[in-house]
């Protein structure tokens, strides 16, 4: 909240190497009183510099950019400015670089053909600390790419050795498995016969024990730990 009692505007940095795309994103978000576009960057290195300068709440980050690509820029921002959230953008909704960005610390991703309303909603979502990726699309992405060699390989903070799963209770492991196979909180609650609020409590504990900061990294960790294999993921879109 601000001193006048009105909600604080979400400060947004836009990073894309195409001027027309940058302008379009700014024209979508700028007029909305919920947002303040604080800067625009045309490459990943500049995005990192401007993030340090302006301290945005959310960086809308194109994945493929010159000088420093969006994956590397995301990794640096997540490490150097942990309070800043990154929303990755990709031309394609099935892209191994998207998974690399999620591994690097992005809190969500959108294909570039989304509607203005979907963009605004995703920025709000990542600002609250949630992952802005549809659960089943996230599962499809990760099951496709996380078990295969990835060209971009930033340092990963989400790999969880199987030996470390002992820190989770059996119920937490069950929730984690269902989360990783594409179920949302309501579906997990229904499957386990518990309340949605209980599911949320389990997920909070799981995130803390795995040292991950959102749903996207928790799903990646499930695949990397061997808890879930690609063939067991729900193929439904």
Backbone as a ProteinNet text record, in pm:
[ID]
protein_1_A
[PRIMARY]
XXXXXXXXXXXXXXXXXXXXXXXXXXXXXXXXXXXXXXXXXXXXXXXXXXXXXXXXXXXXXXXXXXXXXXXXXXXXXXXXXXXXXXXXXXXXXXXXXXXXXXXXXXXXXXXXXXXXXXXXXXXXXXXXXXXXXXXXXXXXXXXXXXXXXXXXXXXXXXXXXXXXXXXXXXXXXXXXXXXXXXXXXXXXXXXXXXXXXXXXXXXXXXXXXXXXXXXXXXXXXXXXXXXXXXXXXXXXX
[TERTIARY]
83.6	0	86.9	40.7	112.4	65.5	128	90.9	-51.6	-112	-249.3	-351.5	-302.8	-393.1	-428.6	-377.1	-403.2	-299	-334.8	-238.9	-115.3	-1.1	122	116.7	158.4	160.7	271.4	245.5	344.9	445.3	569.6	674.8	726.3	722	752.8	866.5	961.7	1068.6	1041.1	1045.1	1020.4	1151.7	1185.5	1309.6	1277.5	1303	1281.1	1366	1428.3	1517.6	1443.1	1311.6	1232.4	1158.5	1191.6	1128.6	975.8	922.3	777	713.1	777.1	723.7	731.6	845.5	859	750.8	731	630	490.7	463.8	332.8	307	406.1	391.2	372.1	449.7	437.4	300.4	246.9	116.4	2.9	26.9	-72.4	-71.2	48.9	59.4	55.2	116	131.4	2.7	-102.3	-225.6	-300.9	-270.5	-339.8	-287.4	-374.2	-326.4	-260.9	-275.1	-212.4	-63	-17.8	120.5	193.7	325.2	413.1	531.1	539.3	651.7	770.3	869.6	979	1094.9	1108.2	1219.6	1197.9	1272.1	1271.2	1415.1	1442	1577.4	1572.8	1679	1681.5	1776.1	1837.5	1915.5	1923	1969.6	1969.2	2061.8	2178	2271.6	2210.7	2146.2	2082.4	1967.1	1896.6	1787.5	1839.3	1953.6	2012.3	2051.6	2115.8	2158.8	2039.3	1934.2	1817.9	1739.6	1744.5	1678.5	1746.4	1878.7	1950.9	1920.2	1906.3	1883.7	1742.8	1642.9	1503.4	1432.1	1490.4	1431.1	1283.4	1252.8	1112.9	1062.8	931.5	872.2	874.7	853.5	844.4	922.8	1000.3	1066.1	996.2	941.6	884.8	998.5	1045.3	1173.6	1159	1200	1208.1	1318.4	1295.5	1392.2	1516.5	1495.3	1608.1	1641.5	1755.5	1801.8	1952.3	2006.1	2150.9	2225	2358.5	2452.6	2445	2334.7	2307.4	2164.8	2146.9	2011.3	1921.2	1791.7	1695.9	1715.4	1766.4	1792.1	1902.7	2013.9	2125.8	2086.5	2010.8	1966	1873	1786.2	1696.2	1774.6	1874.1	1954.5	2022	2075.1	2142.3	2044.6	1929.8	1831.7	1778.9	1747.9	1697.9	1800.2	1927.8	2034.4	2067	2074.9	2120.5	2007.5	1884.6	1768.7	1654	1665.6	1566.3	1424.6	1409.4	1274.6	1206.5	1281.3	1229	1183.8	1065.5	1012.6	1029.9	1053.8	1071	958.3	895.3	794.3	854.5	883.4	950	850	896	815.9	884.4	806.7	861.4	767.9	825.4	743.5	663.2	718.2	653.1	620.4	505.4	467.8	535.7	602.1	681.8	825.6	905.5	1038.5	1132.4	1240.6	1334	1396.1	1404.5	1460	1366.7	1237.8	1143.7	1173.7	1195.5	1230.1	1361.8	1458.6	1585.2	1562.5	1472.1	1442.5	1374.7	1284.6	1220.2	1323	1414.5	1522.9	1608.1	1626.6	1712.1	1643.8	1512.6	1444.1	1323.4	1285.4	1164.5	1042.3	948.6	828.9	713.3	733.8	628	668.2	582.8	609.5	478.9	488.7	376.2	425.6	347	376.7	340.4	405.9	387.5	252.5	174.6	45.1	-69.5	-36.6	-142.7	-217.6	-333.6	-414	-361	-394.3	-355.1	-402.8	-522.7	-575.7	-492.9	-447.7	-364.9	-228.8	-172.9	-45.4	-60.5	-161.4	-182.5	-203.3	-282	-308.4	-181	-95.9	27.8	124.4	133.7	221.2	173	42.8	-11.6	19.2	6.3	27.9	171.4	269.6	408.7	446.1	382.6	409.6	369.8	265.9	222.7	310	403.2	489.6	443.9	335	286.2	348.9	336.9	389.3	281	311.7	215.1	235.4	208.8	214.1	97.3	19	-89.7	-31	-84.2	-21.3	6.9	-90.1	-66.7	31.4	32.3	129.8	269.7	280.5	409.6	459.3	369.6	407.5	451.5	378.9	416.4	553.8	578	708.6	821.1	806.4	915.6	935.2	825.3	839.4	903.9	887.9	948.6	1096.8	1133.6	1269.2	1360.7	1308	1397.1	1479.2	1432.4	1507	1593	1597.7	1681	1789	1900.7	2005.4	1952.1	1990	1947.9	2067	2048.8	2159.2	2196.7	2101.5	2139.4	2137.4	2245.2	2249	2300.5	2213.8	2253.7	2265.1	2335.9	2342.6	2202.6	2173.4	2039.9	2037.1	1936.5	1920.2	1802.9	1752.1	1630	1648.7	1769.5	1790.4	1783.6	1706.7	1689.8	1728.1	1839.8	1877.3	1769.3	1751.7	1650.7	1674.2	1801.8	1832.6	1775.6	1748.8	1696.9	1545.4	1478.9	1334	1287.9	1378.5	1344	1302.4	1337.1	1296.6	1147.1	1086.5	943.3	865.7	748.9	662	596.2	544.6	476.3	362.9	286.7	178.2	232	341.7	402	452.2	509.4	555.5	436.6	325.1	205.2	154.8	150.7	107.3	203.4	331.7	434.1	418	394.8	378.1	255.3	144.4	23.7	42.9	109.2	140.2	223.2	322.6	414	350.6	239.2	173.2	65.5	57.4	-27.1	-155.9	-178.4	-301.3	-288.7	-398.7	-398.3	-440	-443.8	-468.7	-604.4	-707.4	-840.7	-843.4	-774.6	-770.9	-691.1	-583.3	-507.1	-594.1	-667.1	-754.8	-858.9	-917.3	-1018.5	-958.4	-840.8	-777.2	-739.8	-701.8	-655.5	-763.4	-880.8	-987.4	-957.5	-887.7	-853.4	-896.7	-885.8	-928.4	-820.4	-862.7	-767.1	-669.2	-716.2	-626.7	-520.7	-556	-457.1	-354.3	-401.8	-309.4	-210.2	-260.2	-172.7	-68.9	-109.4	-14.7	93.8	52.8	150	248.4	195.8	280.6	380.2	336.3	427.6	542.3	510.9	613.7	706.6	648.4	729.1	827.2	780.5	869.4	985.8	955.9	1060.4	1162.7	1115.2	1206.2	1289.6	1232.7	1306.2	1391.4	1373.5	1442.8	1409.3	1282.2	1233.7	1138.2	1120	1039.1	901.7	873.8	740.8	708.9	588.1	537.6	623.1	666.9	745.4	872.7	944.6	1068.3	1039.5	925.7	890.1	864.4	799.8	775.2	906.8	993.9	1125	1199.3	1196.2	1265.2	1209.2	1079.3	1018.5	1074	1092.9	1150.8	1298.6	1371.6	1515.7	1548.9	1457.8	1481.2	1443.2	1367.8	1319.7	1184.7	1126.1	994.2	890.5	901.9	810.4	892.4	846.8	912.1	821.4	880.2	804.5	683.4	697	586.2	469.8	493.8	384.8	311.1	361.2	294.8	164.6	69.9	-59	-39.8	-67.5	-44	-149.7	-253.6	-363.1	-315.5	-362	-327	-429.4
-119.5	0	124.2	227.9	354.1	437.8	556.9	643.3	692.9	691.3	738.7	627.3	506.6	395.1	320.5	361.8	291.7	182.3	73	-34.9	13.4	-42.2	-7.7	-61	20.9	-23	-127	-221.1	-324.8	-266.6	-257.8	-199.9	-307.1	-276.7	-376.3	-327.6	-415.4	-395	-486.6	-432.3	-510.8	-531.7	-657.4	-689.2	-770.9	-711.8	-780.3	-709.1	-785.2	-721.8	-661.1	-681.5	-624.3	-499.9	-382.2	-258.3	-261.5	-322.1	-326	-408.1	-518.5	-601.3	-525.8	-460.9	-383.2	-277.3	-205.1	-99.5	-157	-270.2	-332.3	-375.1	-435.4	-477.5	-356.5	-251.1	-129.5	-64.8	-68.4	-9.3	-90.9	-219.4	-302.7	-274	-272.7	-261.2	-117	-25.1	112.2	183.6	176	248.6	191.5	69	6.8	67.3	123.7	186.8	90.1	-41.6	-139.3	-153	-104	-125.1	6.5	0.1	109.9	49.8	79.8	31.3	123.6	72	157.4	165.5	67	68.7	-38.3	-24	-122.8	-155.1	-282	-326.5	-402.5	-387.5	-455.6	-575.2	-608.3	-732	-774.2	-896.4	-950.1	-878.3	-837.3	-766.2	-634.6	-563.7	-437.6	-462.2	-574.2	-607.1	-623	-690.1	-708	-572.5	-489.9	-358.4	-273.4	-272.2	-190.7	-246.8	-377.9	-437	-390.7	-384.3	-333.4	-185.8	-111.9	32.2	66	-0.9	36.3	-53.5	-169.1	-262.3	-290	-340.3	-371.2	-489	-499.1	-617.2	-736.1	-706.9	-812.6	-770.8	-864.7	-844.7	-934.6	-874.6	-951.8	-974.2	-1098.9	-1130.5	-1217.8	-1165	-1247.5	-1351.6	-1473.3	-1580.2	-1564.3	-1529.1	-1526.7	-1383.1	-1337.6	-1200.9	-1200	-1093.5	-1084.9	-1045.3	-1047.6	-1011.1	-1109.9	-1110.1	-1206.7	-1254.2	-1385.4	-1428.9	-1425.7	-1446.8	-1435.4	-1536.2	-1653.9	-1755.9	-1709.2	-1663.8	-1616.9	-1493.1	-1403.9	-1284.1	-1321.2	-1418.1	-1464	-1521.3	-1603.8	-1663.9	-1556.6	-1453.8	-1347	-1267.3	-1234.3	-1156.3	-1236.9	-1364.6	-1448.3	-1460.6	-1465.1	-1479.4	-1347	-1240.1	-1112.2	-1027.2	-1047	-969.4	-1066.1	-1144.9	-1250.6	-1200.4	-1071.5	-1018.1	-985.6	-988.4	-957.8	-1086.6	-1085.6	-1202.9	-1187.2	-1298.1	-1296.6	-1374.8	-1311.8	-1376.5	-1391.3	-1514.4	-1539.9	-1537.8	-1489.7	-1488.7	-1573.8	-1646.5	-1727.9	-1723.1	-1731.5	-1736.1	-1864.3	-1971.1	-2101.8	-2148.7	-2218.8	-2263.2	-2393.2	-2460.5	-2578.2	-2549.3	-2504.5	-2454.5	-2493.9	-2565.1	-2608.7	-2490.8	-2375.5	-2258.4	-2207.9	-2231.5	-2194.9	-2274.8	-2405.1	-2487.4	-2440.1	-2404.6	-2353.3	-2225.6	-2139.7	-2016.8	-2048.9	-2146.1	-2186	-2245.1	-2325	-2378.2	-2265.6	-2162.1	-2050.7	-1959.9	-1974.2	-1894.8	-1817.3	-1828.5	-1760.6	-1815.6	-1728	-1768.1	-1806.3	-1796.1	-1832.8	-1801	-1838.1	-1803.5	-1789.9	-1713.7	-1695.6	-1705.1	-1767.3	-1752.2	-1610.7	-1561.6	-1421.5	-1391.3	-1493.8	-1468.5	-1461.4	-1443.5	-1434.1	-1302.4	-1297.3	-1175.7	-1074.9	-946.4	-847	-883.4	-939.7	-977.7	-1088.4	-1183.3	-1292.1	-1240.3	-1145.4	-1086	-1015.6	-931.8	-859.1	-954.5	-1058.4	-1155.2	-1228.3	-1262.8	-1334.4	-1246.9	-1119.4	-1028.5	-1019.2	-1007.7	-1003.9	-1133.1	-1245.7	-1375.3	-1390.6	-1363.8	-1381	-1279.9	-1163.1	-1062.7	-1113.5	-1197.4	-1252.1	-1369.1	-1414	-1525.2	-1658.7	-1658.9	-1782.8	-1803.9	-1926.5	-1957.8	-1934.6	-1854.1	-1823.3	-1918.4	-2045.3	-2146.5	-2240.3	-2266.2	-2363	-2496.9	-2559.1	-2680.6	-2788.1	-2816.9	-2925.9	-2885.6	-2757.6	-2713.1	-2717.7	-2679.8	-2688.7	-2833	-2926.6	-3067.8	-3115.7	-3076.3	-3115.9	-3063.2	-2938	-2877.4	-2953.3	-2972.8	-3031	-3177.4	-3251.6	-3392.6	-3410.1	-3308.9	-3315.3	-3282.3	-3182.3	-3129.1	-3152	-3172.7	-3174.5	-3302.4	-3410.3	-3535.2	-3553.7	-3453.2	-3460.2	-3353.6	-3367.8	-3266.2	-3130.5	-3029.3	-2892.8	-2813.4	-2735.8	-2651.9	-2545	-2463	-2367.6	-2437.4	-2430.3	-2496.9	-2401.8	-2309.6	-2221.5	-2300.6	-2247.7	-2318.2	-2342.8	-2465.3	-2499.4	-2509.2	-2450.4	-2458.1	-2547.2	-2624	-2698.2	-2849.1	-2898.5	-3042.4	-3097.5	-3203.8	-3262.3	-3409.3	-3450.3	-3590.5	-3675.6	-3797.5	-3886.6	-3909.3	-3912.4	-3936.3	-3828.3	-3708.7	-3598.9	-3603.1	-3696.8	-3702.4	-3744.3	-3801.5	-3842.2	-3726.7	-3604.5	-3487.5	-3460	-3511.9	-3493.6	-3607.6	-3574.2	-3678.8	-3753.9	-3873.6	-3946.7	-3866.1	-3792.3	-3712	-3598.2	-3537.5	-3432.1	-3486.3	-3604.7	-3666.5	-3694.6	-3737.5	-3762.5	-3633.6	-3525.3	-3395.9	-3350.8	-3362.5	-3321.5	-3398.9	-3529.7	-3612.2	-3567.8	-3543.5	-3500.9	-3363.5	-3273.4	-3141.2	-3154.4	-3244.1	-3259.5	-3326.2	-3397.2	-3461	-3372.3	-3246.1	-3148.7	-3111.7	-3159.4	-3125.9	-2990	-2913.4	-2789.6	-2820.1	-2717.9	-2740.8	-2806	-2762	-2819	-2966.6	-2999.7	-3139.6	-3226	-3171.9	-3246	-3271.7	-3168.2	-3182.8	-3291.5	-3291.9	-3392.3	-3532.7	-3545.7	-3676.9	-3734.7	-3646.6	-3693.6	-3687.5	-3630.7	-3620.3	-3522.8	-3414.6	-3312.3	-3176.1	-3073.6	-2939.9	-2870.8	-2770.7	-2693	-2620.7	-2571.4	-2501.8	-2596.4	-2721.5	-2819.7	-2847.3	-2855.3	-2871.6	-2755.8	-2633.8	-2516.6	-2524.6	-2571.8	-2585.8	-2688.1	-2801	-2901.8	-2842.9	-2768.5	-2713.9	-2612.9	-2530.1	-2436.6	-2510.6	-2619.3	-2699.6	-2766.1	-2817.2	-2881.7	-2782.5	-2662	-2560.7	-2532	-2518.8	-2486.9	-2599.9	-2724.3	-2838.3	-2862.6	-2830.5	-2850.5	-2728.9	-2619	-2492.6	-2445.7	-2454.8	-2400	-2287.2	-2195.4	-2079.3	-2075.9	-2170.3	-2170.1	-2306	-2315.5	-2441.9	-2490.9	-2398.9	-2438.8	-2511.3	-2454.6	-2518.8	-2649.5	-2657.7	-2782.2	-2893.9	-2861.6	-2962.6	-3007.4	-2913.2	-2948.5	-3040	-3004.8	-3086.1	-3227.8	-3243.7	-3376.5	-3463.1	-3404.3	-3479.6	-3507.8	-3407.8	-3425.3	-3522.3	-3535.1	-3627.1	-3769.9	-3786.3	-3918.5	-3952.3	-3858.2	-3883.1	-3905.2	-3829.6	-3841.2	-3864.2	-3953.7	-3977.5	-3927.2	-3898.8	-3837.5	-3922.1	-4052.3	-4136	-4136.9	-4094.8	-4095.6	-3964.1	-3863.3	-3732.9	-3740	-3657.1	-3650.4	-3584.6	-3650.8	-3592.7	-3493.9	-3480.8	-3391.3	-3248.5	-3171.5	-3031.6	-2950.7
0	0	0	-64.6	-64.4	53.1	70.7	180.7	170.6	52.8	34.7	55.9	84.7	106.3	-19.5	-134.7	-260.3	-281	-350.7	-372	-448.9	-411.8	-482.8	-625.7	-719.8	-859	-878.5	-966.1	-996.6	-1095.8	-1054.3	-1137.2	-1234.2	-1362.8	-1466.1	-1555.2	-1578.9	-1677.5	-1795.3	-1915.9	-2037.1	-2110.6	-2140.2	-2210.9	-2335.1	-2452.1	-2580.1	-2683.8	-2773.4	-2870.9	-2989.6	-2997.3	-3105.8	-3056.9	-3111.6	-3065	-3071.8	-3176.7	-3191	-3079.6	-3042.9	-2934.2	-2802	-2777.1	-2653.5	-2642.6	-2751.5	-2750.4	-2728.3	-2793.7	-2778.1	-2634.9	-2571.5	-2432.1	-2340.9	-2367.6	-2286.3	-2303.6	-2424.9	-2450.2	-2388.3	-2368.5	-2300	-2149.5	-2091.9	-1946.9	-1897.4	-1973.6	-1927.7	-1888.9	-1970.8	-1937.3	-1817.2	-1777.4	-1664.8	-1534.9	-1451.1	-1327.5	-1229.6	-1254.5	-1165.7	-1193.3	-1310.2	-1351	-1374.3	-1359.6	-1398.4	-1475.4	-1605.1	-1685.3	-1657.6	-1586	-1538.3	-1637.2	-1727.9	-1823	-1928.9	-2040.3	-2147.9	-2184.4	-2211.9	-2247.4	-2378.1	-2459.8	-2589.1	-2593.1	-2479.1	-2470.3	-2324.2	-2301.5	-2166	-2070.2	-2118.8	-2032.9	-1984.3	-2076.8	-2040	-1943.6	-1959.6	-1868.2	-1725.5	-1711.7	-1578.4	-1520	-1601.2	-1554	-1511.2	-1593.3	-1561.8	-1442.9	-1425.2	-1308.7	-1180.4	-1181.2	-1064.6	-1041.7	-1149.8	-1138.7	-1091.3	-1148.1	-1122.5	-1021.1	-989.4	-894.1	-923.2	-1042.1	-1074.4	-992.3	-981.7	-919.2	-1014.7	-1144.4	-1245.3	-1369.3	-1424.4	-1553.6	-1654.5	-1760.4	-1871.4	-1969.6	-1978	-2040.9	-2165.5	-2279.9	-2399.9	-2379.7	-2425.7	-2404.4	-2491.9	-2617.8	-2711.6	-2746.8	-2692.8	-2715.7	-2734.1	-2793.4	-2813.4	-2686.1	-2694.6	-2588.3	-2472.6	-2401.3	-2295.3	-2318.8	-2338.6	-2371.7	-2248.7	-2272.4	-2164.6	-2053.7	-2085.7	-1983.6	-1889.4	-1947.3	-1864.9	-1784.7	-1846.3	-1775.7	-1660.7	-1683.7	-1578.4	-1461.7	-1490.9	-1384.8	-1300	-1365.4	-1290.9	-1205.8	-1263.2	-1187.7	-1069.8	-1091	-982.2	-870.3	-906.1	-806.2	-738.2	-817.7	-765.2	-707.2	-756.4	-710.7	-680.8	-575.4	-550.5	-528.2	-494.8	-475.6	-607.8	-716.9	-849.8	-918.2	-976.2	-1046.1	-1196.8	-1264.1	-1409.3	-1475	-1573.5	-1657	-1795.9	-1835.9	-1963.2	-2079	-2194	-2316.5	-2422.1	-2497.5	-2605.1	-2725	-2844.6	-2966.1	-2971.7	-2914.7	-2919.7	-2779.2	-2762.9	-2629	-2589.1	-2682.5	-2647.9	-2688.9	-2596.3	-2626.6	-2513.7	-2547	-2443.2	-2369.6	-2434.3	-2367.5	-2257.8	-2272.1	-2167	-2041.1	-2055.7	-1940.8	-1879.6	-1964	-1911.8	-1830.5	-1876.8	-1803.3	-1670.1	-1668.7	-1543.9	-1447.6	-1499.4	-1416.7	-1360.6	-1439.1	-1397.6	-1296.3	-1278.5	-1178.2	-1224.3	-1352.4	-1399	-1325.2	-1293.7	-1219.9	-1311.2	-1441.5	-1534	-1675.6	-1768.7	-1907.7	-1983.6	-2092.3	-2183.3	-2326.7	-2416	-2558.1	-2600.1	-2703.8	-2742.2	-2806.7	-2835.3	-2897.7	-2795.9	-2667.6	-2567.4	-2580.5	-2520.8	-2523.4	-2421.8	-2437.7	-2337.8	-2196.9	-2187.7	-2057.2	-1993.8	-2074.5	-2021.6	-1975.8	-2049.6	-2008.4	-1874.4	-1861.8	-1736.7	-1619.8	-1642.1	-1535.5	-1495.1	-1592	-1561.6	-1482.5	-1517.4	-1442.4	-1298	-1279.3	-1143.3	-1067.6	-1136.7	-1072.5	-1024.6	-1110.9	-1068.8	-961.7	-964.5	-861	-723	-715.8	-587.1	-541.9	-627.1	-591.4	-644.8	-719.8	-779.1	-917	-968.5	-1101.1	-1205.4	-1306.4	-1412	-1529.8	-1506.4	-1611.4	-1586.6	-1688.7	-1673.8	-1630.2	-1523.2	-1470.2	-1573.7	-1662.1	-1757.2	-1867.2	-1905.1	-2003.2	-1943.1	-1815.7	-1747	-1747.2	-1715.6	-1712.8	-1851	-1955.5	-2091.4	-2127.2	-2096.2	-2126.2	-2059	-1928	-1851.1	-1884.7	-1903.5	-1937.6	-2074.7	-2161	-2294.2	-2290.6	-2211.2	-2221.1	-2102.1	-1982.5	-1868	-1860.5	-1925.2	-1922.1	-2046.7	-2132.3	-2251.9	-2244.6	-2318.5	-2311.7	-2351.6	-2275	-2303.1	-2351	-2456	-2503.9	-2402.1	-2354.9	-2251.1	-2115.8	-2037.2	-1909.3	-1802	-1756.1	-1647.8	-1518.8	-1419.1	-1290.7	-1237.8	-1196.6	-1150.6	-999.3	-939.3	-794.5	-757.5	-854.7	-827.2	-831.4	-862.4	-864.7	-722.1	-703.7	-571.3	-576.5	-514.2	-514.2	-449.2	-500.3	-445	-296.2	-251.7	-112.1	-21.2	-75.5	4.5	21	-46.1	-37.4	101.6	181.2	316.2	404.3	365.8	443.1	428.5	323.5	301.3	365.7	419.1	472.9	357.3	383	275.6	211.5	292.9	237.2	151.4	192.8	112.6	-20.7	-18.2	-142.8	-234.5	-176.3	-256.7	-321.7	-243.4	-297.3	-407.2	-381.5	-478.9	-609.1	-598.3	-717.6	-797.4	-729.7	-800.2	-863.6	-791.6	-846.1	-973.7	-968.9	-1081.4	-1201.9	-1182	-1295.5	-1356.1	-1310.3	-1377.7	-1308.3	-1186.2	-1116.2	-1047.3	-1048	-971.9	-827.9	-743.4	-601.3	-575.4	-647.1	-626.9	-667.1	-775.7	-820.9	-723.4	-668.4	-567.9	-445.3	-402.3	-286.2	-309.1	-428.6	-461	-463.4	-522.5	-534.1	-397.8	-303.7	-173.5	-66.3	-99.3	-1.4	111	78.7	177.5	124.9	207.6	166.6	84	6.3	-71.8	20	132.8	225.6	280.5	301.8	347.4	238.4	114.6	2.4	-1.4	15.3	13.4	124.7	242.2	352.5	319.4	260	219.1	117.4	20.1	-85.6	-28.6	65	129.6	197.1	266.3	333.4	232.1	123.6	18.6	-41	-74	-130.7	-36.2	91.9	189.5	199.3	203.9	219.2	93.6	-24.6	-150	-185.7	-113	-143.8	-285.7	-320.3	-447.1	-414.1	-508.3	-471.4	-537	-627.2	-686.4	-746.4	-800.6	-855.7	-972.5	-1056.7	-1173.4	-1130.7	-1034.1	-989.7	-915.6	-846.9	-779.3	-880	-991.9	-1095.4	-1158	-1187.6	-1243.5	-1146.4	-1018.4	-918.1	-913.6	-935.1	-934	-1045.5	-1162.7	-1274.1	-1250.9	-1202.1	-1185.3	-1072	-974.9	-864.1	-900	-1009.3	-1046.3	-986	-909.2	-851.4	-960.2	-1068.6	-1181.8	-1307.1	-1391	-1518.7	-1629.9	-1743.7	-1854.8	-1892.2	-1892.8	-1937.9	-1840.2	-1713.2	-1616.7	-1610.5	-1687.1	-1685.2	-1760.2	-1720.1	-1788.8	-1922.9	-2035.3	-2165.9	-2207.4	-2130.9	-2173.2	-2175.9	-2270.7	-2276.5	-2207
[MASK]
+++++++++++++++++++++++++++++++++++++++++++++++++++++++++++++++++++++++++++++++++++++++++++++++++++++++++++++++++++++++++++++++++++++++++++++++++++++++++++++++++++++++++++++++++++++++++++++++++++++++++++++++++++++++++++++++++++++++++++++

